[in-house]
Short mmCIF file of C-alpha atoms in Angstrom, two decimals:
data_model
loop_
_atom_site.label_atom_id
_atom_site.label_comp_id
_atom_site.label_asym_id
_atom_site.label_seq_id
_atom_site.Cartn_x
_atom_site.Cartn_y
_atom_site.Cartn_z
CA MET S 285 62.49 91.80 59.27
CA GLU S 286 65.27 88.62 58.79
CA ALA S 287 65.68 88.42 62.68
CA VAL S 288 61.76 89.32 63.42
CA ARG S 289 61.22 85.58 60.95
CA ARG S 290 64.44 84.06 62.65
CA TYR S 291 62.88 83.84 66.21
CA ASP S 292 59.64 82.62 64.25
CA ILE S 293 57.73 84.21 67.00
CA LEU S 294 54.67 86.27 65.01
CA ASP S 295 51.62 84.57 65.29
CA THR S 296 51.99 82.40 67.56
CA PRO S 297 49.69 81.24 70.10
CA PRO S 298 49.86 83.49 73.71
CA ASP S 299 52.80 82.22 75.85
CA GLY S 300 52.60 82.60 80.06
CA ALA S 301 55.45 84.01 80.98
CA PHE S 302 55.20 86.98 77.95
CA ASP S 303 52.07 87.75 79.63
CA ARG S 304 53.65 87.96 82.30
CA VAL S 305 56.23 90.22 81.26
CA ALA S 306 53.07 93.13 80.20
CA ALA S 307 50.88 92.10 83.73
CA LEU S 308 54.17 93.09 85.91
CA ALA S 309 55.63 96.60 83.67
CA ALA S 310 51.33 97.29 84.87
CA ARG S 311 52.19 96.70 88.03
CA LEU S 312 55.79 98.06 89.00
CA PHE S 313 54.56 101.41 86.82
CA ASP S 314 51.01 101.71 88.50
CA VAL S 315 49.34 101.96 84.59
CA PRO S 316 46.50 100.99 82.60
CA VAL S 317 48.05 99.26 79.76
CA ALA S 318 51.75 97.30 79.43
CA THR S 319 51.89 95.29 75.69
CA VAL S 320 55.44 93.46 74.51
CA THR S 321 55.26 93.90 71.08
CA ILE S 322 56.68 92.80 67.48
CA VAL S 323 56.90 94.90 64.84
CA ASP S 324 56.01 93.78 60.85
CA SER S 325 56.67 95.19 57.93
CA ASP S 326 53.71 96.14 57.47
CA ARG S 327 51.05 95.73 60.64
CA ILE S 328 52.42 96.16 64.83
CA TRP S 329 51.41 92.54 66.31
CA PHE S 330 51.44 91.82 70.70
CA LYS S 331 52.53 89.00 71.75
CA ALA S 332 51.65 89.67 75.43
CA ALA S 333 49.34 92.78 76.44
CA SER S 334 47.53 93.60 80.06
CA GLY S 335 44.96 96.19 79.94
CA LEU S 336 44.08 96.25 75.86
CA GLU S 337 41.60 93.04 75.52
CA GLY S 338 40.28 92.89 71.82
CA VAL S 339 43.12 94.27 69.90
CA SER S 340 45.70 91.66 68.72
CA GLN S 341 47.25 94.32 65.62
CA ILE S 342 47.91 97.46 64.67
CA GLY S 343 48.97 99.24 61.53
CA ARG S 344 52.20 100.16 62.36
CA ASP S 345 52.35 103.57 60.73
CA PRO S 346 51.59 105.85 61.84
CA GLY S 347 52.70 103.82 65.20
CA LEU S 348 54.74 104.84 68.55
CA CYS S 349 56.94 101.83 68.27
CA ALA S 350 56.91 101.26 64.99
CA SER S 351 58.48 104.47 65.59
CA ALA S 352 60.36 103.27 69.40
CA ILE S 353 62.65 100.73 66.84
CA LEU S 354 64.38 103.98 65.60
CA VAL S 355 66.48 104.09 68.73
CA ASP S 356 68.91 101.99 70.61
CA GLY S 357 67.80 103.74 74.23
CA THR S 358 63.64 103.77 76.22
CA THR S 359 61.20 105.80 73.95
CA VAL S 360 59.29 108.47 76.98
CA ILE S 361 56.39 110.43 74.69
CA PRO S 362 55.18 112.49 78.78
CA ASP S 363 52.31 113.86 76.76
CA ALA S 364 51.70 111.75 72.74
CA LEU S 365 49.16 114.90 71.86
CA ALA S 366 51.49 117.03 72.21
CA ASP S 367 53.76 114.93 69.75
CA PRO S 368 53.51 115.25 66.36
CA VAL S 369 54.27 111.31 64.97
CA ALA S 370 51.77 110.19 68.44
CA CYS S 371 49.11 112.70 68.38
CA SER S 372 47.70 110.84 65.30
CA ASN S 373 48.05 107.19 66.74
CA PRO S 374 44.51 104.83 67.22
CA LEU S 375 45.04 104.29 70.41
CA VAL S 376 45.36 108.23 71.33
CA ALA S 377 43.23 109.47 69.06
CA GLY S 378 40.89 106.59 69.21
CA SER S 379 38.03 106.06 72.89
CA MET S 380 41.50 104.51 74.61
CA GLY S 381 42.57 108.30 75.18
CA VAL S 382 46.31 107.29 75.44
CA ARG S 383 48.18 110.83 76.83
CA PHE S 384 51.19 108.57 77.73
CA TYR S 385 53.56 105.57 75.99
CA ALA S 386 57.44 104.94 77.75
CA ALA S 387 59.02 101.70 75.51
CA ALA S 388 62.74 100.02 75.63
CA PRO S 389 63.20 97.94 72.41
CA ILE S 390 63.73 94.30 72.22
CA THR S 391 67.06 93.97 71.15
CA THR S 392 69.27 91.01 70.01
CA PRO S 393 73.15 90.11 70.68
CA ASP S 394 74.13 91.60 66.71
CA GLY S 395 72.28 94.36 67.10
CA TYR S 396 68.73 93.86 65.49
CA ARG S 397 64.84 95.46 67.99
CA LEU S 398 62.40 92.37 67.04
CA GLY S 399 59.68 94.91 68.62
CA THR S 400 59.60 97.03 72.18
CA VAL S 401 57.86 96.31 75.89
CA ASN S 402 55.26 99.82 76.81
CA ILE S 403 53.77 100.80 79.22
CA LEU S 404 50.96 103.54 77.97
CA ASP S 405 48.51 105.78 80.39
CA THR S 406 45.07 107.79 79.87
CA ARG S 407 47.04 110.52 81.70
CA PRO S 408 50.02 113.06 81.46
CA ARG S 409 53.28 111.77 83.04
CA THR S 410 57.57 111.50 83.93
CA VAL S 411 59.47 108.68 84.62
CA SER S 412 62.46 108.87 86.37
CA GLU S 413 65.95 106.84 84.87
CA ALA S 414 65.91 103.92 87.29
CA GLU S 415 62.38 103.18 85.64
CA MET S 416 63.42 103.78 81.97
CA ALA S 417 66.42 101.08 83.43
CA THR S 418 63.66 99.03 84.23
CA LEU S 419 61.76 98.74 81.27
CA GLY S 420 64.86 98.53 79.94
CA ASP S 421 65.41 94.54 82.46
CA LEU S 422 61.86 94.13 80.86
CA ALA S 423 62.96 94.38 77.47
CA ALA S 424 66.00 92.09 78.20
CA ILE S 425 63.43 89.47 80.06
CA VAL S 426 61.58 88.91 76.59
CA LEU S 427 64.87 89.13 74.61
CA ASP S 428 66.04 86.58 76.88
CA GLU S 429 62.65 84.08 76.37
CA LEU S 430 63.21 84.66 72.52
CA GLU S 431 66.73 82.98 72.63
CA LEU S 432 64.94 79.77 74.95
CA ARG S 433 62.46 79.90 73.16
CA LEU S 434 64.54 79.79 69.51
CA SER S 435 66.78 77.68 70.69
CA ALA S 436 63.85 74.99 71.70
CA LEU S 437 62.61 75.14 68.45
CA ARG S 438 66.10 74.32 66.42
CA THR S 439 66.48 71.52 69.47
CA VAL S 440 62.60 70.57 67.63
CA ARG S 441 63.32 71.11 64.43
CA ALA S 442 67.15 69.22 64.53
CA GLU S 443 65.62 66.82 66.48
CA GLN S 444 62.14 66.36 63.06
CA GLU S 445 65.31 66.24 60.88
CA TRP S 446 67.15 63.64 62.66
CA ARG S 447 64.32 61.88 62.36
CA ARG S 448 63.23 61.87 58.84
CA ALA S 449 66.94 61.43 58.53
CA GLU S 450 66.70 58.45 60.49
CA GLN S 451 63.44 57.31 57.67
CA ALA S 452 64.78 57.42 54.93
CA ALA S 453 68.27 56.23 55.97
CA ARG S 454 65.93 52.84 57.83
CA GLU S 455 63.41 53.02 54.20
CA ARG S 456 66.42 53.22 51.83
CA ALA S 457 68.39 50.73 54.19
CA GLU S 458 65.09 48.43 53.33
CA ARG S 459 64.78 49.22 49.76
CA ASP S 460 68.79 48.07 49.34
CA LYS S 461 68.06 44.95 51.50
CA ALA S 462 64.59 44.12 48.93
CA SER S 463 67.48 44.46 46.18
CA LEU S 464 69.79 42.61 47.63
CA ALA S 465 67.67 39.81 48.71
CA ALA S 466 66.32 39.87 45.14
CA PHE S 467 69.18 40.08 42.95
CA ALA S 468 70.97 37.60 45.09
CA SER S 469 67.88 35.26 44.65
CA THR S 470 68.66 35.94 40.37
CA LEU S 471 72.52 35.72 40.76
CA GLN S 472 71.54 32.08 42.76
CA ARG S 473 68.86 31.34 39.48
CA THR S 474 71.79 31.17 37.74
CA LEU S 475 73.88 28.85 39.04
CA LEU S 476 71.22 25.92 39.88
CA PRO S 477 70.18 23.68 36.85
CA PRO S 478 66.08 25.16 35.92
CA ALA S 479 64.97 21.28 36.74
CA LEU S 480 66.21 18.31 37.39
CA PRO S 481 66.08 15.93 33.82
CA THR S 482 63.58 13.25 33.66
CA ILE S 483 66.25 9.42 34.29
CA PRO S 484 64.02 6.69 32.87
CA GLY S 485 63.95 3.87 35.62
CA LEU S 486 65.50 6.72 38.44
CA GLU S 487 63.68 9.13 41.02
CA LEU S 488 66.19 11.98 42.12
CA ALA S 489 65.18 15.13 43.72
CA CYS S 490 67.11 18.31 45.94
CA HIS S 491 66.86 20.17 47.84
CA TYR S 492 69.09 23.87 48.57
CA GLN S 493 68.44 26.64 50.71
CA THR S 494 71.37 29.67 51.20
CA ALA S 495 72.06 30.65 55.31
CA SER S 496 71.63 34.98 54.33
CA PRO S 497 69.26 35.76 51.45
CA GLN S 498 71.59 38.77 51.31
CA ASP S 499 74.04 36.27 49.93
CA VAL S 500 74.95 34.23 47.13
CA GLY S 501 75.35 30.68 48.51
CA GLY S 502 78.63 28.72 47.38
CA ASP S 503 76.82 25.10 46.97
CA PHE S 504 75.97 23.86 43.77
CA TYR S 505 74.47 20.65 41.82
CA ASP S 506 73.83 19.53 38.86
CA VAL S 507 72.40 15.83 37.06
CA PHE S 508 72.79 15.78 33.31
CA PRO S 509 72.84 13.64 30.32
CA LEU S 510 75.85 12.44 28.65
CA GLY S 511 74.98 10.15 25.46
CA GLY S 512 74.68 6.51 25.26
CA GLY S 513 72.24 6.28 27.82
CA ARG S 514 74.27 7.88 30.86
CA TRP S 515 74.09 10.53 32.93
CA ALA S 516 76.96 12.47 35.65
CA PHE S 517 75.38 13.85 38.38
CA PHE S 518 77.20 16.42 41.18
CA LEU S 519 77.31 18.19 44.26
CA GLY S 520 79.84 20.32 46.08
CA ASP S 521 80.15 23.65 47.71
CA VAL S 522 83.15 26.64 47.46
CA CYS S 523 84.41 27.91 49.76
CA GLY S 524 83.09 31.34 50.89
CA LYS S 525 79.94 33.09 50.41
CA GLY S 526 78.35 36.93 47.82
CA ALA S 527 79.16 36.76 44.58
CA ALA S 528 83.63 35.53 44.54
CA ALA S 529 81.96 32.58 45.80
CA ALA S 530 79.22 32.33 42.77
CA ALA S 531 81.75 33.16 40.06
CA VAL S 532 83.74 30.56 41.10
CA THR S 533 80.67 28.67 41.24
CA SER S 534 79.89 29.66 37.34
CA LEU S 535 83.07 28.40 36.72
CA THR S 536 82.93 25.41 38.71
CA ARG S 537 79.94 24.35 36.84
CA TYR S 538 80.86 24.73 33.93
CA THR S 539 84.07 23.73 33.72
CA LEU S 540 82.34 20.23 35.63
CA ARG S 541 79.68 20.05 32.69
CA GLU S 542 82.38 20.08 29.45
CA ALA S 543 85.07 18.26 31.27
CA ALA S 544 82.30 15.48 31.26
CA GLN S 545 82.24 15.66 27.57
CA HIS S 546 86.20 14.63 27.38
CA HIS S 547 86.46 12.09 30.28
CA GLU S 548 85.98 8.81 31.04
CA GLU S 549 87.50 8.89 34.32
CA PRO S 550 85.05 11.05 37.09
CA GLU S 551 88.90 11.60 38.61
CA ALA S 552 89.98 13.14 35.71
CA VAL S 553 86.78 15.24 36.01
CA LEU S 554 87.23 16.47 38.96
CA ALA S 555 90.78 17.18 37.59
CA ALA S 556 90.29 19.12 35.63
CA LEU S 557 87.94 21.72 37.15
CA ASN S 558 91.80 21.80 39.39
CA THR S 559 93.57 22.92 37.23
CA ALA S 560 90.46 25.60 35.81
CA LEU S 561 90.71 26.82 39.11
CA LEU S 562 94.31 27.46 39.64
CA LEU S 563 95.18 28.90 36.18
CA ASP S 564 91.82 31.30 36.92
CA ALA S 565 93.42 34.53 38.55
CA SER S 566 90.52 35.81 39.33
CA VAL S 567 89.22 32.97 41.39
CA GLY S 568 91.77 33.74 44.11
CA SER S 569 92.68 31.90 46.90
CA ARG S 570 89.08 30.06 47.02
CA PHE S 571 88.92 25.99 46.47
CA CYS S 572 85.63 23.32 46.55
CA THR S 573 85.15 20.61 47.75
CA CYS S 574 82.70 18.33 45.55
CA LEU S 575 81.05 14.92 44.27
CA PHE S 576 81.28 13.83 41.14
CA GLY S 577 79.59 10.75 39.94
CA PHE S 578 78.76 8.77 36.59
CA LEU S 579 75.03 6.98 36.39
CA GLU S 580 74.29 4.36 33.66
CA PRO S 581 71.67 1.81 33.71
CA ALA S 582 72.91 -1.67 34.06
CA ALA S 583 72.00 -4.64 32.50
CA ASP S 584 69.17 -6.43 34.53
CA ALA S 585 68.59 -3.48 37.19
CA GLY S 586 69.70 -0.38 39.05
CA PHE S 587 72.23 2.32 37.81
CA ASN S 588 75.80 1.88 38.19
CA VAL S 589 77.62 4.25 39.94
CA THR S 590 81.46 5.63 39.64
CA VAL S 591 81.71 8.70 41.68
CA ALA S 592 84.69 11.18 43.03
CA SER S 593 85.09 12.80 46.04
CA GLY S 594 86.86 16.15 45.92
CA GLY S 595 87.83 16.34 49.72
CA HIS S 596 83.98 16.91 49.99
CA PRO S 597 81.79 14.10 53.27
CA PRO S 598 80.44 11.34 52.22
CA ALA S 599 77.87 9.75 50.34
CA TYR S 600 75.15 7.90 52.20
CA ARG S 601 73.82 4.44 50.56
CA LEU S 602 70.23 2.69 52.14
CA HIS S 603 69.20 -0.01 51.34
CA ALA S 604 65.21 -0.87 51.67
CA ARG S 605 65.21 -4.14 54.40
CA GLN S 606 62.64 -6.59 54.14
CA GLY S 607 59.80 -5.31 56.95
CA GLY S 608 60.71 -1.51 56.75
CA GLY S 609 63.14 0.31 57.35
CA VAL S 610 66.79 1.56 55.89
CA ARG S 611 69.91 0.32 55.96
CA VAL S 612 72.72 2.83 56.21
CA GLU S 613 76.42 2.45 54.24
CA PRO S 614 78.90 5.64 53.73
CA VAL S 615 80.72 5.68 50.21
CA ASP S 616 83.31 6.13 51.83
CA ILE S 617 86.23 7.63 48.86
CA LYS S 618 89.95 7.77 50.47
CA GLY S 619 92.12 9.95 49.00
CA GLY S 620 90.18 12.42 47.09
CA MET S 621 91.82 16.14 47.17
CA LEU S 622 90.37 20.02 48.10
CA VAL S 623 89.69 21.21 44.29
CA GLY S 624 91.96 24.60 43.36
CA ALA S 625 94.17 23.95 47.10
CA PHE S 626 96.78 22.48 45.17
CA GLU S 627 98.69 22.09 41.39
CA GLN S 628 99.19 17.72 41.90
CA ALA S 629 96.01 17.35 43.91
CA ALA S 630 95.33 13.86 43.76
CA PHE S 631 92.19 12.56 43.09
CA ALA S 632 90.28 8.41 44.05
CA SER S 633 86.83 6.90 43.43
CA ARG S 634 84.76 4.39 44.06
CA THR S 635 81.96 1.88 41.77
CA PHE S 636 79.19 0.23 43.18
CA HIS S 637 75.53 -1.14 41.54
CA LEU S 638 72.68 1.26 43.07
CA GLY S 639 69.77 -1.23 42.95
CA PRO S 640 66.20 -1.77 43.57
CA GLY S 641 64.92 -0.01 46.30
CA GLU S 642 68.54 2.05 46.99
CA GLY S 643 69.08 5.60 47.78
CA LEU S 644 72.23 7.95 47.49
CA LEU S 645 71.56 11.02 49.24
CA LEU S 646 74.39 14.33 48.79
CA TYR S 647 74.34 17.49 50.65
CA THR S 648 76.53 19.86 51.65
CA ASP S 649 78.67 20.75 54.83
CA GLY S 650 75.64 23.19 56.22
CA LEU S 651 73.70 19.40 56.78
CA THR S 652 76.09 18.10 59.57
CA GLU S 653 76.81 22.13 60.46
CA ALA S 654 74.17 22.02 61.63
CA ARG S 655 74.55 22.75 65.67
CA LEU S 656 71.77 20.33 68.24
CA ALA S 657 70.28 21.44 71.87
CA ASP S 658 74.06 21.85 73.65
CA GLY S 659 75.44 23.30 70.71
CA THR S 660 77.50 20.02 69.57
CA MET S 661 77.47 20.06 65.40
CA LEU S 662 75.44 17.31 63.79
CA GLY S 663 78.69 15.26 62.28
CA GLU S 664 78.75 12.83 59.83
CA ARG S 665 77.62 10.00 62.81
CA GLY S 666 75.10 12.23 63.98
CA VAL S 667 73.81 12.72 59.62
CA ALA S 668 73.91 8.57 60.10
CA ASP S 669 72.12 7.52 62.68
CA PHE S 670 70.04 10.07 61.92
CA LEU S 671 69.32 8.07 58.55
CA SER S 672 69.53 4.82 60.77
CA ARG S 673 66.05 6.04 62.58
CA ARG S 674 64.31 7.07 59.82
CA THR S 675 61.48 3.78 58.57
CA GLY S 676 60.05 4.88 55.34
CA PRO S 677 61.47 4.39 52.26
CA ALA S 678 64.98 5.13 50.34
CA ASP S 679 62.96 7.21 47.71
CA ALA S 680 64.91 10.79 46.95
CA THR S 681 62.11 12.79 48.37
CA ALA S 682 61.37 10.91 51.18
CA LEU S 683 64.38 11.66 51.60
CA VAL S 684 65.24 15.25 51.14
CA ASP S 685 61.81 15.75 53.03
CA ASP S 686 63.28 14.21 55.46
CA ALA S 687 66.31 15.59 55.86
CA VAL S 688 64.82 19.48 55.85
CA ALA S 689 63.01 18.08 57.94
CA LEU S 690 65.76 17.59 60.94
CA ILE S 691 67.00 21.01 59.97
CA HIS S 692 63.83 22.79 60.50
CA ASP S 693 63.65 20.32 63.96
CA LEU S 694 67.20 21.46 65.41
CA PRO S 695 66.77 24.58 68.05
CA GLN S 696 69.82 27.17 65.87
CA ASP S 697 68.48 25.66 62.06
CA ALA S 698 70.97 25.88 60.21
CA ALA S 699 73.37 28.17 60.29
CA ASP S 700 74.88 27.23 56.84
CA ASP S 701 73.61 27.02 53.12
CA VAL S 702 72.96 23.59 52.40
CA ALA S 703 72.36 22.11 49.43
CA LEU S 704 70.36 18.04 49.31
CA LEU S 705 70.97 15.72 46.27
CA ALA S 706 68.89 12.35 46.46
CA LEU S 707 68.80 9.58 43.59
CA SER S 708 67.08 6.19 44.40
CA VAL S 709 65.95 3.29 41.62
CA PRO S 710 61.83 2.75 42.73
CA THR S 711 61.71 -1.05 44.00
CA THR S 712 59.13 -2.16 41.25
CA GLN S 713 61.49 -0.54 38.21
CA VAL S 714 61.61 -3.23 35.78
CA PRO S 715 63.93 -2.05 32.83
CA GLY S 716 63.95 0.68 30.02
CA SER S 717 61.14 1.84 32.21
CA PRO S 718 60.16 5.34 32.40
CA GLY S 719 61.58 8.54 34.29
CA VAL S 720 60.30 9.08 37.32
CA SER S 721 61.64 12.56 38.07
CA ALA S 722 60.95 15.53 36.82
CA SER S 723 60.81 18.87 39.20
CA ALA S 724 61.43 23.23 38.32
CA HIS S 725 62.62 25.00 40.69
CA THR S 726 64.35 27.85 42.26
CA ALA S 727 66.98 29.25 44.42
CA GLY S 728 65.51 30.83 47.52
CA ALA S 729 66.62 32.14 51.17
CA PRO S 730 66.54 31.24 53.50
CA ALA S 731 63.09 29.97 52.60
CA PRO S 732 64.59 26.14 50.69
CA VAL S 733 62.93 25.21 47.75
CA ASP S 734 62.70 22.16 46.49
CA ALA S 735 62.86 19.61 43.47
CA ALA S 736 61.02 16.16 43.97
CA GLY S 737 60.14 13.28 41.26
CA PRO S 738 57.51 11.33 40.43
CA ALA S 739 56.89 14.99 38.25
CA GLY S 740 54.17 17.04 39.79
CA ARG S 741 54.49 15.69 42.91
CA LYS S 742 56.09 18.93 44.68
CA ASP S 743 58.39 21.68 42.75
#
């Protein structure tokens, strides 16, 4: 019975191969009925029948086929009425009046007999050894067809199983991808300020996008108060991506915020960060670039800005021109070294006044490394040229919007993380006027996420 179940043949629809075997047996032996049967636990099921219409199965006991599978060779009953077992079979005792029966077992390679190929006649007769051998060959052909069918079934089932496994793997991968993106987005939000502060007389705007939603970016920025009307700001880029870069980003951000409370010079703040990165064994060989600055309201209008460089691309200072347009000036700071790469790293700073109508744009190298149509990088010169061609005001919101539009208009977009931080002094500013920026934001990827003022204008 296990062998019968293995071939999965019971109750299958008609099959031309088996029908041809039954028809061939009827012609070869000149009999009215020939069948291919499978013996089940409680029935004889006809896989094919020639000359036997309307019958698909009969009971197993008493049975001709059920007796035939008990012997290895061909079974021959010359006169069924004279056989004590066959005489009670419905095909013999019934209206068909079968008198002659011969069967060859369908035997599997491992020795199990599944059923028989049978020939039946309504008159007694005998068969020769050659005819018995022919009947055995027909049974062997039936087995060959069963093996071919089983092989095809196994192939189809294996294919179906493979497809199910592939679909399950694809679904797991999609779930993992979504989970990874959600994790990266959540982790990224912890590494960036939840909102830009309100600074009286200053407008702030920012933008952040990661190159891939599955990666945590290494870019960072922040603006925070120091007391006494002074503020600090920074923007930078940690070498690498992923969880390891995120750990360095977290250490960098909190070290800068803490060091700014204890040092008056931005170079000293970067030196403190350099020491922290070198002393933390978990950081390894990772380093960062950074611009760190202090803001202090000027006596007349605007802000005095002191900014130090730790190997970071220069910020751009924009001056509004009468009649429209802006003049672009890179804030070059010579001598600033990478932060966290060398024990005796040197840092440099520059002080300038940011007056009404002027803006300051800080960015990470995802902007300068964006590719043009010919494959070349935009570069610092390309950014400067773009900013100089702007016709809009130098306010922080417009600066960020224009820089984001530049990235998205490039044929290859940005292949690296991009962080932007812009500061500007409104042209209508009067000393002590209220701040004009305070916008919450969350970090996302790859779609850009912005925070800009005036308050409520964009977040």
